[in-house]
């Protein structure tokens, strides 16, 4: 007789069922049609496949960085310092992913508070784990933060000055952001690989 895997139920089935029903319940409270909640946004709006593609790929990259960091964090083969670094990297990446996906900085919380929060986390990350980051390759992380910082600078400052050239400044802003996300993922892949290799030796 096949035994039902209880871990699968408690780790995957139960939480996802609760989340699914909670989203439907909240949507119903706000009089949002369930079909609009369930269907893909592009399908609902009837937009071509390219609409929002850069943003969607960026969100996937944030999610990939989150998954890689958190998966490696709980590996028994890595040391405590690497585990703490990857845990912070995973949580930070997850926060950035959620922000991008739900547009927290544009619609709900506001860019100033979130940007200051991201800056504080970045400084803490660079100072607290400076020795470990040097061993991994600090340059990759700094380049990523630089690109993301330039994106924020263009969004908050340059677009205000050259508001008549909105499309051009947004093109540059989103380009810096996309490069920043790809470098971010590159660094955390490298950090995870380093943690596993150093733990195994």
Coordinates of C-alpha atoms in Angstrom, one line a residue:
X1 CA 0.0 0.0 0.0
X2 CA 1.3 3.4 -1.0
X3 CA 1.6 5.8 2.0
X4 CA 0.6 9.4 1.4
X5 CA 3.5 11.7 1.9
X6 CA 2.6 13.8 4.9
X7 CA 5.4 16.3 4.3
X8 CA 4.1 17.0 0.8
X9 CA 0.7 17.8 2.3
X10 CA 2.0 20.2 5.0
X11 CA 4.7 21.8 3.0
X12 CA 3.1 22.2 -0.4
X13 CA -0.6 21.2 -0.6
X14 CA -2.0 22.8 2.6
X15 CA -0.2 26.2 2.3
X16 CA -1.0 26.6 -1.4
X17 CA -4.7 25.7 -0.8
X18 CA -4.9 28.3 2.0
X19 CA -3.2 30.9 -0.2
X20 CA -5.5 30.1 -3.2
X21 CA -8.7 30.3 -1.1
X22 CA -7.5 33.4 0.7
X23 CA -6.9 35.3 -2.6
X24 CA -10.3 34.3 -3.9
X25 CA -12.0 35.4 -0.6
X26 CA -10.2 38.8 -0.5
X27 CA -11.0 39.3 -4.2
X28 CA -14.6 38.5 -3.7
X29 CA -14.8 41.0 -0.7
X30 CA -13.6 43.7 -3.1
X31 CA -16.1 42.7 -5.8
X32 CA -13.4 41.5 -8.2
X33 CA -14.7 38.9 -10.6
X34 CA -13.1 35.5 -9.9
X35 CA -12.4 35.0 -13.6
X36 CA -10.2 38.2 -13.5
X37 CA -8.3 36.8 -10.6
X38 CA -7.8 33.4 -12.1
X39 CA -6.9 34.3 -15.7
X40 CA -3.5 35.6 -16.9
X41 CA -3.3 39.4 -17.1
X42 CA -2.3 39.4 -20.8
X43 CA -5.1 37.1 -21.6
X44 CA -7.6 39.2 -19.7
X45 CA -6.5 42.5 -21.3
X46 CA -6.0 41.0 -24.8
X47 CA -2.5 42.4 -25.1
X48 CA 0.2 41.0 -27.4
X49 CA 2.9 38.7 -25.9
X50 CA 5.6 41.5 -25.9
X51 CA 3.7 43.8 -23.5
X52 CA 5.4 43.8 -20.1
X53 CA 7.9 41.2 -21.3
X54 CA 11.1 42.9 -19.9
X55 CA 9.4 43.4 -16.6
X56 CA 8.2 39.8 -16.4
X57 CA 11.6 38.4 -17.2
X58 CA 13.1 40.6 -14.5
X59 CA 10.6 39.2 -12.0
X60 CA 11.5 35.7 -13.1
X61 CA 15.2 36.6 -12.5
X62 CA 14.5 38.0 -9.0
X63 CA 12.6 34.8 -8.2
X64 CA 15.4 32.6 -9.5
X65 CA 17.9 34.4 -7.3
X66 CA 15.5 34.0 -4.3
X67 CA 15.1 30.2 -5.0
X68 CA 18.8 29.6 -5.5
X69 CA 19.8 31.4 -2.3
X70 CA 17.2 29.9 -0.1
X71 CA 17.7 26.4 -1.5
X72 CA 21.4 26.6 -0.8
X73 CA 20.9 28.2 2.6
X74 CA 19.4 25.0 4.0
X75 CA 22.0 22.7 2.6
X76 CA 23.9 20.9 5.3
X77 CA 27.1 21.2 3.4
X78 CA 27.7 24.9 3.9
X79 CA 29.1 26.8 6.9
X80 CA 27.2 29.2 9.1
X81 CA 28.6 32.4 7.7
X82 CA 27.7 31.4 4.1
X83 CA 24.3 30.2 5.2
X84 CA 23.6 33.6 6.8
X85 CA 24.8 35.5 3.7
X86 CA 22.6 33.4 1.4
X87 CA 19.6 33.7 3.7
X88 CA 19.9 37.5 3.7
X89 CA 20.4 37.3 -0.1
X90 CA 17.4 35.1 -0.6
X91 CA 15.1 37.3 1.6
X92 CA 16.3 40.5 0.0
X93 CA 15.8 39.0 -3.5
X94 CA 12.4 37.9 -2.5
X95 CA 11.5 41.4 -1.3
X96 CA 12.7 42.9 -4.5
X97 CA 10.7 40.3 -6.5
X98 CA 7.5 41.0 -4.6
X99 CA 8.0 44.8 -4.9
X100 CA 8.4 44.4 -8.7
X101 CA 5.5 42.0 -9.1
X102 CA 3.0 43.9 -7.0
X103 CA 4.4 47.4 -7.9
X104 CA 4.8 48.2 -4.2
X105 CA 7.1 51.2 -4.9
X106 CA 4.7 52.7 -7.4
X107 CA 1.3 52.2 -5.9
X108 CA 1.3 51.3 -2.2
X109 CA 4.4 52.0 -0.1
X110 CA 6.2 54.7 -2.2
X111 CA 9.7 54.7 -3.6
X112 CA 11.4 56.9 -1.0
X113 CA 10.9 54.5 1.9
X114 CA 11.6 51.4 -0.1
X115 CA 14.7 52.8 -1.7
X116 CA 16.1 53.8 1.7
X117 CA 15.3 50.3 3.0
X118 CA 17.1 48.7 0.1
X119 CA 20.1 51.0 0.6
X120 CA 20.3 50.1 4.3
X121 CA 20.1 46.4 3.5
X122 CA 22.8 46.7 0.8
X123 CA 25.2 48.6 3.2
X124 CA 24.6 46.1 5.9
X125 CA 25.2 43.2 3.4
X126 CA 28.5 44.8 2.2
X127 CA 29.8 45.6 5.7
X128 CA 28.7 42.5 7.6
X129 CA 29.9 40.0 5.0
X130 CA 32.8 42.0 3.5
X131 CA 35.4 39.2 4.0
X132 CA 33.2 36.5 2.6
X133 CA 32.1 38.7 -0.3
X134 CA 35.8 39.4 -1.2
X135 CA 36.4 35.6 -1.4
X136 CA 33.3 35.1 -3.6
X137 CA 33.9 38.2 -5.9
X138 CA 32.7 41.5 -4.5
X139 CA 33.0 43.2 -7.9
X140 CA 30.0 41.3 -9.3
X141 CA 27.7 42.4 -6.4
X142 CA 29.0 46.1 -6.6
X143 CA 28.3 46.2 -10.3
X144 CA 24.8 44.9 -9.8
X145 CA 24.1 47.5 -7.0
X146 CA 25.6 50.2 -9.3
X147 CA 23.3 49.4 -12.2
X148 CA 20.2 49.2 -9.9
X149 CA 21.3 52.5 -8.3
X150 CA 21.5 54.2 -11.7
X151 CA 18.1 52.9 -12.5
X152 CA 16.7 54.5 -9.3
X153 CA 18.6 57.7 -10.1
X154 CA 17.1 57.9 -13.6
X155 CA 13.7 57.2 -12.2
X156 CA 13.8 59.7 -9.3
X157 CA 16.0 62.5 -10.7
X158 CA 16.6 62.5 -14.4
X159 CA 13.0 61.8 -15.4
X160 CA 12.0 64.8 -13.3
X161 CA 14.5 67.1 -15.0
X162 CA 13.9 65.8 -18.5
X163 CA 10.2 65.1 -18.2
X164 CA 9.6 65.9 -21.9
X165 CA 11.9 63.0 -22.9
X166 CA 10.0 60.5 -20.7
X167 CA 10.3 57.5 -23.1
X168 CA 14.0 57.9 -23.6
X169 CA 14.8 58.3 -19.9
X170 CA 12.5 55.3 -19.1
X171 CA 14.3 53.3 -21.7
X172 CA 17.7 54.0 -20.1
X173 CA 16.3 53.5 -16.6
X174 CA 14.8 50.1 -17.4
X175 CA 17.9 49.1 -19.2
X176 CA 20.0 49.7 -16.1
X177 CA 17.5 47.9 -14.0
X178 CA 17.5 44.8 -16.3
X179 CA 21.3 44.7 -16.3
X180 CA 21.3 45.1 -12.5
X181 CA 19.0 42.2 -12.1
X182 CA 21.0 39.9 -14.4
X183 CA 24.2 40.8 -12.5
X184 CA 22.4 40.2 -9.2
X185 CA 21.4 36.7 -10.2
X186 CA 24.9 36.1 -11.5
X187 CA 26.4 37.0 -8.1
X188 CA 24.1 34.9 -6.0
X189 CA 24.6 31.9 -8.3
X190 CA 28.3 32.4 -7.8
X191 CA 27.9 32.8 -4.0
X192 CA 25.8 29.6 -3.8
X193 CA 28.4 27.7 -5.8
X194 CA 31.2 29.1 -3.6
X195 CA 29.3 28.1 -0.4
X196 CA 28.8 24.5 -1.7
X197 CA 32.4 24.1 -2.9
X198 CA 34.0 25.5 0.3
X199 CA 31.7 23.4 2.5
X200 CA 32.5 20.2 0.7
X201 CA 36.3 20.8 0.9

